[in-house]
C-alpha atoms as an extended CHARMM CRD file, in Angstrom:
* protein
*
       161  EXT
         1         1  UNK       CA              0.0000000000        0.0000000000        0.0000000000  PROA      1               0.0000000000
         2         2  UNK       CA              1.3150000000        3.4170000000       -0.6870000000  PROA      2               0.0000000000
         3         3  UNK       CA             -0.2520000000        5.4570000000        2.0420000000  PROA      3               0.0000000000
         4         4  UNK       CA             -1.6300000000        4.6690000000        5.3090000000  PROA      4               0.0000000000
         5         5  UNK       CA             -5.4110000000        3.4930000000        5.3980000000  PROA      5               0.0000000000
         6         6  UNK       CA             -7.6860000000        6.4810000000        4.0030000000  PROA      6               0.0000000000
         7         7  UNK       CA             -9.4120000000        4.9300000000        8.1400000000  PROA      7               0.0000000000
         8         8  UNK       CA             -6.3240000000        7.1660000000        9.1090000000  PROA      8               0.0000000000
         9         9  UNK       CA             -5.5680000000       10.5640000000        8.7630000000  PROA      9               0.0000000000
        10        10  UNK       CA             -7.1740000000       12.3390000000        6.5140000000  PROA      10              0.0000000000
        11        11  UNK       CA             -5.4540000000       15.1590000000        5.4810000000  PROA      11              0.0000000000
        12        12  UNK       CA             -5.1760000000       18.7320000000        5.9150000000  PROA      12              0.0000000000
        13        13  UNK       CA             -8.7990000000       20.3670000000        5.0270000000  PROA      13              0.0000000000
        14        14  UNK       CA             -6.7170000000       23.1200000000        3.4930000000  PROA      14              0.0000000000
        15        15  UNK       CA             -5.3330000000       21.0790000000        1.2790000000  PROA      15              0.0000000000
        16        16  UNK       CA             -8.5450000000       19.8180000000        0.5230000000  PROA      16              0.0000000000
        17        17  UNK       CA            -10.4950000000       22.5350000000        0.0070000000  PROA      17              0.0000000000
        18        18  UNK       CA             -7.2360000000       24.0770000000       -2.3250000000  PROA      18              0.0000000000
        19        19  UNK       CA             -7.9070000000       21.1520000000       -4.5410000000  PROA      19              0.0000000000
        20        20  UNK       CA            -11.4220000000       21.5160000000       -4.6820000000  PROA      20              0.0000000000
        21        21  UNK       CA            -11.4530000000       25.2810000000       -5.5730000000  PROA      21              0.0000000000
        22        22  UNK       CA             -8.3130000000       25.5010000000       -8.1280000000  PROA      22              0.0000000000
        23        23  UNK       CA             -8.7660000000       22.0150000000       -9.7940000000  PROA      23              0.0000000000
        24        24  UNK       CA            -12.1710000000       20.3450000000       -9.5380000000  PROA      24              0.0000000000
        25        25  UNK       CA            -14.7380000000       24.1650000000       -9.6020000000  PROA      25              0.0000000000
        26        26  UNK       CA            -12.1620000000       25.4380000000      -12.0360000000  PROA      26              0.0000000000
        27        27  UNK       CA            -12.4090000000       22.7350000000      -14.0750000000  PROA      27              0.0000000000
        28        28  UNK       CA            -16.5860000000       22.7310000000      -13.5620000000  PROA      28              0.0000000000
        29        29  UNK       CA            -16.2400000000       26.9830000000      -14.6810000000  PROA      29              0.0000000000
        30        30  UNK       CA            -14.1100000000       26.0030000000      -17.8380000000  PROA      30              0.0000000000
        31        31  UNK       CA            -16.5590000000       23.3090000000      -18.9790000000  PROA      31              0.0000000000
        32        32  UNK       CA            -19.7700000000       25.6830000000      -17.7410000000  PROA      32              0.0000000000
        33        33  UNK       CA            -21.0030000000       22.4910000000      -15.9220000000  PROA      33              0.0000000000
        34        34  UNK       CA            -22.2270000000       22.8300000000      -12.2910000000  PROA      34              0.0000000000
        35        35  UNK       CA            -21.6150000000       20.9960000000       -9.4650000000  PROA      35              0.0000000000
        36        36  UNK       CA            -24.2710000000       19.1400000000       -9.8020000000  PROA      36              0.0000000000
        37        37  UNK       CA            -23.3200000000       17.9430000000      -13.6290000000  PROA      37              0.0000000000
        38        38  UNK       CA            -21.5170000000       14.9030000000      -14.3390000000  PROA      38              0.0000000000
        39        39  UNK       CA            -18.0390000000       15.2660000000      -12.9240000000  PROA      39              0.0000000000
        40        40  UNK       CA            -15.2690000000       13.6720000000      -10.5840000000  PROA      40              0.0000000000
        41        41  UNK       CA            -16.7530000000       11.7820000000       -7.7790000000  PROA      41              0.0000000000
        42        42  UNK       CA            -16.1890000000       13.1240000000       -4.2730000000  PROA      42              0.0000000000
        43        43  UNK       CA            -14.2290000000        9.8870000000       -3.2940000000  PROA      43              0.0000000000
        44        44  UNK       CA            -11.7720000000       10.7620000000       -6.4270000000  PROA      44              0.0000000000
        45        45  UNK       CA            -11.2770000000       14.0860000000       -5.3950000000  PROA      45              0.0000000000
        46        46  UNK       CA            -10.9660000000       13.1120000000       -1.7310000000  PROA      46              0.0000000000
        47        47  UNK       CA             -8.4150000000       10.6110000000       -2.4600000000  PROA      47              0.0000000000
        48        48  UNK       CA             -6.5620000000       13.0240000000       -4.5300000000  PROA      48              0.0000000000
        49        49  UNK       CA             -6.3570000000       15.5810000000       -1.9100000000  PROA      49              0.0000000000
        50        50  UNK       CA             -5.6540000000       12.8630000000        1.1760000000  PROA      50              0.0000000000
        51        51  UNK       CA             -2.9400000000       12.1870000000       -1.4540000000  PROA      51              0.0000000000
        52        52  UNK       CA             -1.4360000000       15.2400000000       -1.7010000000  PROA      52              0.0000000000
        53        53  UNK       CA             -1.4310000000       15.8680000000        1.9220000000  PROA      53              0.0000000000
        54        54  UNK       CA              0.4680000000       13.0150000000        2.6510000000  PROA      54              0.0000000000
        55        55  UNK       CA              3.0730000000       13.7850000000        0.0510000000  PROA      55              0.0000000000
        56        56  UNK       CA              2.7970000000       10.3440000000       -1.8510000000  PROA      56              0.0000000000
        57        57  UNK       CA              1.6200000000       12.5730000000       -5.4160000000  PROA      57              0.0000000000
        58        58  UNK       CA              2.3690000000       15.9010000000       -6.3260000000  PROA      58              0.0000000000
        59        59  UNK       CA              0.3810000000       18.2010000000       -8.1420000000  PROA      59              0.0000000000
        60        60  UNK       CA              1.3250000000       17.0550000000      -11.5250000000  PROA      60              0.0000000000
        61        61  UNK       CA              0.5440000000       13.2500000000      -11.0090000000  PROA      61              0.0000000000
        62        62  UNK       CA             -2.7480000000       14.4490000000       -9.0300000000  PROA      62              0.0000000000
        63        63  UNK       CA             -4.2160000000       16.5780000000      -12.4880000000  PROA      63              0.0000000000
        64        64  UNK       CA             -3.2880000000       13.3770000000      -14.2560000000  PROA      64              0.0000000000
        65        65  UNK       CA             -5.5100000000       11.3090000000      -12.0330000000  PROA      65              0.0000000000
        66        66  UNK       CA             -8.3670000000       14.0950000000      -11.8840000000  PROA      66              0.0000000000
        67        67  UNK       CA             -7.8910000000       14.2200000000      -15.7790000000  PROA      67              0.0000000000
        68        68  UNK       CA             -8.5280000000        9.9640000000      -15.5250000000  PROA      68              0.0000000000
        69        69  UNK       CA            -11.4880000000       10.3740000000      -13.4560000000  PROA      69              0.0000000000
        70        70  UNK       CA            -12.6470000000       13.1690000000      -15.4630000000  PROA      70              0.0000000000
        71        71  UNK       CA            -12.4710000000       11.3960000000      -18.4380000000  PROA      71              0.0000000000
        72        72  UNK       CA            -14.2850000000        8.1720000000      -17.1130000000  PROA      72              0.0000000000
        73        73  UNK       CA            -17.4130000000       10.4040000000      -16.0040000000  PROA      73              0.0000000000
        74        74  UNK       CA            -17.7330000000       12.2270000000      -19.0260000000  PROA      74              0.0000000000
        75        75  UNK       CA            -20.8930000000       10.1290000000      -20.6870000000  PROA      75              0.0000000000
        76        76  UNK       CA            -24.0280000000       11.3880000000      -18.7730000000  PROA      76              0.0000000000
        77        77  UNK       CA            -25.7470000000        8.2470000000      -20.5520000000  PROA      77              0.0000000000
        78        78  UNK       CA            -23.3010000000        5.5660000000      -18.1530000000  PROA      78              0.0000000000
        79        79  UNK       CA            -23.5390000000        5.1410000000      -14.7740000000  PROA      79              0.0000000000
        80        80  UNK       CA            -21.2690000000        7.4590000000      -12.5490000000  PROA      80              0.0000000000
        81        81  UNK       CA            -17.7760000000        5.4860000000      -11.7210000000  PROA      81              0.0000000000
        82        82  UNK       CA            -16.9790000000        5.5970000000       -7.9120000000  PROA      82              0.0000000000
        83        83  UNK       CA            -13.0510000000        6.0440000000       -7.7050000000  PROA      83              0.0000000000
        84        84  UNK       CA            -12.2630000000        4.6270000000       -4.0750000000  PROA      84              0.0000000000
        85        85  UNK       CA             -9.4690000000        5.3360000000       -2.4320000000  PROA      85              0.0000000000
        86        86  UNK       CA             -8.1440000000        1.7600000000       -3.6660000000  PROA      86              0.0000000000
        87        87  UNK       CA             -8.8070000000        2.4310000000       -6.9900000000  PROA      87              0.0000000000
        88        88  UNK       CA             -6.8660000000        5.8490000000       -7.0300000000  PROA      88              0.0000000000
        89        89  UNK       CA             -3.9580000000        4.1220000000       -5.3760000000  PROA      89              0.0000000000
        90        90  UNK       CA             -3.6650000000        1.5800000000       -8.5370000000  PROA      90              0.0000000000
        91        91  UNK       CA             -3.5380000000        4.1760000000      -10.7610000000  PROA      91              0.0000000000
        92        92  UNK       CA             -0.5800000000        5.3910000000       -9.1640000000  PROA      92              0.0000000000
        93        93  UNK       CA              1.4490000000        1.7600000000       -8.7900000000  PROA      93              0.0000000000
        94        94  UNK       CA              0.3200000000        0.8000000000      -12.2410000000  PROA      94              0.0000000000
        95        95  UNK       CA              1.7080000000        3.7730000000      -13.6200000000  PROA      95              0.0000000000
        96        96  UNK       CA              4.7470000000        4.6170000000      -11.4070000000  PROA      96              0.0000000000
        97        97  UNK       CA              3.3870000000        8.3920000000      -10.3840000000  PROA      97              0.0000000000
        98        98  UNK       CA              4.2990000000        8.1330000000       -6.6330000000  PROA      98              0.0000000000
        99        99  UNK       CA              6.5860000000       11.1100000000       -5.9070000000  PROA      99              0.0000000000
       100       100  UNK       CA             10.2200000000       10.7040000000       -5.4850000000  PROA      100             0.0000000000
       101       101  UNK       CA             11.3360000000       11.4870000000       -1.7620000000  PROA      101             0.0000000000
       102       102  UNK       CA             14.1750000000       10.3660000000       -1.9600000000  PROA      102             0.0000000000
       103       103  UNK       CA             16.6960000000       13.1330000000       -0.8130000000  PROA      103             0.0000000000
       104       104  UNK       CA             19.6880000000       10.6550000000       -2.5790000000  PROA      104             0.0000000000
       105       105  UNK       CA             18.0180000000       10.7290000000       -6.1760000000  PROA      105             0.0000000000
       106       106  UNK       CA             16.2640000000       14.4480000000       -5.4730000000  PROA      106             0.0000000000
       107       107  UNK       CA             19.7450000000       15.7750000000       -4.9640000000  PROA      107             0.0000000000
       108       108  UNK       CA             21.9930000000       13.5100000000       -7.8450000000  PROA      108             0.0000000000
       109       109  UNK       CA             19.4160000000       15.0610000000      -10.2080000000  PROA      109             0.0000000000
       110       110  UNK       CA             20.2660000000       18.4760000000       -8.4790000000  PROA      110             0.0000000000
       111       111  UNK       CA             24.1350000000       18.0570000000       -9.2340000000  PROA      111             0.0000000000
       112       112  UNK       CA             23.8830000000       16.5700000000      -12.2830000000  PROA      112             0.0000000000
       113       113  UNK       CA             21.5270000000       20.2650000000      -13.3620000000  PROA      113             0.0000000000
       114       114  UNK       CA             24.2320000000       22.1200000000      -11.5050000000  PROA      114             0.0000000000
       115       115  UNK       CA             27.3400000000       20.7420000000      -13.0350000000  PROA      115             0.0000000000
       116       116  UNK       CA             26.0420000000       20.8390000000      -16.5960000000  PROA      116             0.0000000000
       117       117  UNK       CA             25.0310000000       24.7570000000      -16.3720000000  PROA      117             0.0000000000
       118       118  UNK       CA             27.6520000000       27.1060000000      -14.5820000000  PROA      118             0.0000000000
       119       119  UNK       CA             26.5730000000       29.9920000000      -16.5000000000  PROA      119             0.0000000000
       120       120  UNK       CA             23.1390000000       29.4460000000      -14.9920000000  PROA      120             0.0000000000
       121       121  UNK       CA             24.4800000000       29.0660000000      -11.3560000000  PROA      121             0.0000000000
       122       122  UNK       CA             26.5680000000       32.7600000000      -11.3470000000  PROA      122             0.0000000000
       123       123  UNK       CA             22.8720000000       34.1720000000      -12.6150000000  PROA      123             0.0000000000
       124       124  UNK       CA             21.0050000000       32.5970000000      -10.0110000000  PROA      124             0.0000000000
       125       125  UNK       CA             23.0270000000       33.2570000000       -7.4220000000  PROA      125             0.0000000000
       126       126  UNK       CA             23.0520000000       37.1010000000       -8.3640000000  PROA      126             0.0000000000
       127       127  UNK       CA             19.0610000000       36.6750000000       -8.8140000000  PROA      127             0.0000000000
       128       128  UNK       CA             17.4450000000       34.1650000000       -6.8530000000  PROA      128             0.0000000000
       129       129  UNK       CA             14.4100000000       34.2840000000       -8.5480000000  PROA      129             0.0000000000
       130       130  UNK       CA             15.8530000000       32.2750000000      -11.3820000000  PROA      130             0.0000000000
       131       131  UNK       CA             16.0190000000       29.2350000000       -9.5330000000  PROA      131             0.0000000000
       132       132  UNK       CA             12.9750000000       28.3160000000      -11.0500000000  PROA      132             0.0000000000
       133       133  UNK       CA             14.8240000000       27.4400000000      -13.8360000000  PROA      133             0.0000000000
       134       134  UNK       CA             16.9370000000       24.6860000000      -11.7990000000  PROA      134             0.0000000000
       135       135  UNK       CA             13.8420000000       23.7320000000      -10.4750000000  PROA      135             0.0000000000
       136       136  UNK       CA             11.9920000000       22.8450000000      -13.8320000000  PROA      136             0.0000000000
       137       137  UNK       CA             14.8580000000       21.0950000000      -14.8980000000  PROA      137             0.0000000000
       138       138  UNK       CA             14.9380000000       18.5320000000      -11.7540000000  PROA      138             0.0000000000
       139       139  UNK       CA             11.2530000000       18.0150000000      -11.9740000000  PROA      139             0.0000000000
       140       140  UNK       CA             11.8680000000       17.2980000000      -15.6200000000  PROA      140             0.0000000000
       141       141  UNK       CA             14.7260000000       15.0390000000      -15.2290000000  PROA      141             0.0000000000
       142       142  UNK       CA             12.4450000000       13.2950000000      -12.5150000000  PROA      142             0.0000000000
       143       143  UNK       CA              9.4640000000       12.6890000000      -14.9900000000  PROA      143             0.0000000000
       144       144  UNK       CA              7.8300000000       15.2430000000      -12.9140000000  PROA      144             0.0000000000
       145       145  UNK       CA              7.6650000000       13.2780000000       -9.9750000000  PROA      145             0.0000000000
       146       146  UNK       CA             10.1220000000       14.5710000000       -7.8440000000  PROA      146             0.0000000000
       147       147  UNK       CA              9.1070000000       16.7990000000       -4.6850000000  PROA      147             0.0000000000
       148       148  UNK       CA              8.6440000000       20.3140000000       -5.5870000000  PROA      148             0.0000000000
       149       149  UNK       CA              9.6460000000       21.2170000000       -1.9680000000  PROA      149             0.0000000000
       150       150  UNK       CA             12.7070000000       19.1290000000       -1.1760000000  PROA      150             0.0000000000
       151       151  UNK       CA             13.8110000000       20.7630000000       -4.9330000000  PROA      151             0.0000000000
       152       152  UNK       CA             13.4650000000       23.9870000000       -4.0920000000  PROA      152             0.0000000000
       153       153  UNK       CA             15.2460000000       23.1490000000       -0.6130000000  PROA      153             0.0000000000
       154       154  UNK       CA             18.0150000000       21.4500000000       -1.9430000000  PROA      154             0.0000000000
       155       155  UNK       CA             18.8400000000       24.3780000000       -4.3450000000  PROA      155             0.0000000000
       156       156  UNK       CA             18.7210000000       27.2770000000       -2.0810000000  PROA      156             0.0000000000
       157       157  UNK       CA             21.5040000000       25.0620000000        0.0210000000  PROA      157             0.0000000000
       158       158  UNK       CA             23.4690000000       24.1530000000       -3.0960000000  PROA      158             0.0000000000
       159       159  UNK       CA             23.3920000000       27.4840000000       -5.0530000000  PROA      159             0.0000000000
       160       160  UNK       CA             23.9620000000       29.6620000000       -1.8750000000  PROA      160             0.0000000000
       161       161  UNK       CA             20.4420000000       31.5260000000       -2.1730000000  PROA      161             0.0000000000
């Protein structure tokens, strides 16, 4: 199992209620559907969010599995499809979105951007701001599936910023 039993903790209802309003009511506004159209089940978007929380997806791999669930619920003629908690958890095993952690591989990925781009380094350190850059590059490197924060940590301690 990736994450502790959803029976557990739930999550931060911040977190939650960030997902809700930026991805799942943004998406609803975009489509001009309402809530109470055919969209992503609760338990999706609740598993998504619990998810998040718990730092086993990021917010890349979580639009993928909103876009999945999306998807599946967009015939009003079939039956709604329930995503449990379960059944968002395969998604992410059978295709190998759980977030890298992993401060060893985070920060090879980190030296290996480093080393390759000196120039960049000298204009980050003189403007921090560009450590986006270095950032995008990592989570690229990673498939996207590194996390954002331990990134952005590492960098600030390798580039001096």
């Amino acid at each position: 199992m990736i994450a502790a039993s959803p029976k557990g903790e739930q999550g931060d209802p911040i977190v939650a209620a960030n997902w809700l309003i930026n991805e799942h009511l943004g998406r609803l506004n975009k489509e001009s559907l309402t809530i109470e159209d055919r969209t992503v089940p609760a338990s999706a978007n609740g598993a998504i969010a619990t998810l998040i929380f718990r730092q086993v997806i990021n917010g890349k791999t979580a639009k993928e599995i909103y876009e999945y669930a999306w998807t599946a619920n967009s015939d009003p003629s079939q039956p709604l499809k329930i995503f449990t908690f379960d059944d968002v958890e395969h998604f992410i095993k059978t295709r190998d979105l759980v977030q890298v952690t992993d401060l060893g591989a985070i920060e090879k990925a980190v030296d290996e951007i480093i080393a390759a781009n000196p120039d960049k380094v000298a204009q980050a350190r003189a403007k921090p701001q560009l450590i986006g850059w270095f950032v995008g590059q990592v989570m690229k490197s990673s498939g996207g599936k590194a996390n954002p924060q331990s990134v952005n940590d590492l960098l600030k301690t390798k580039l001096g910023i």
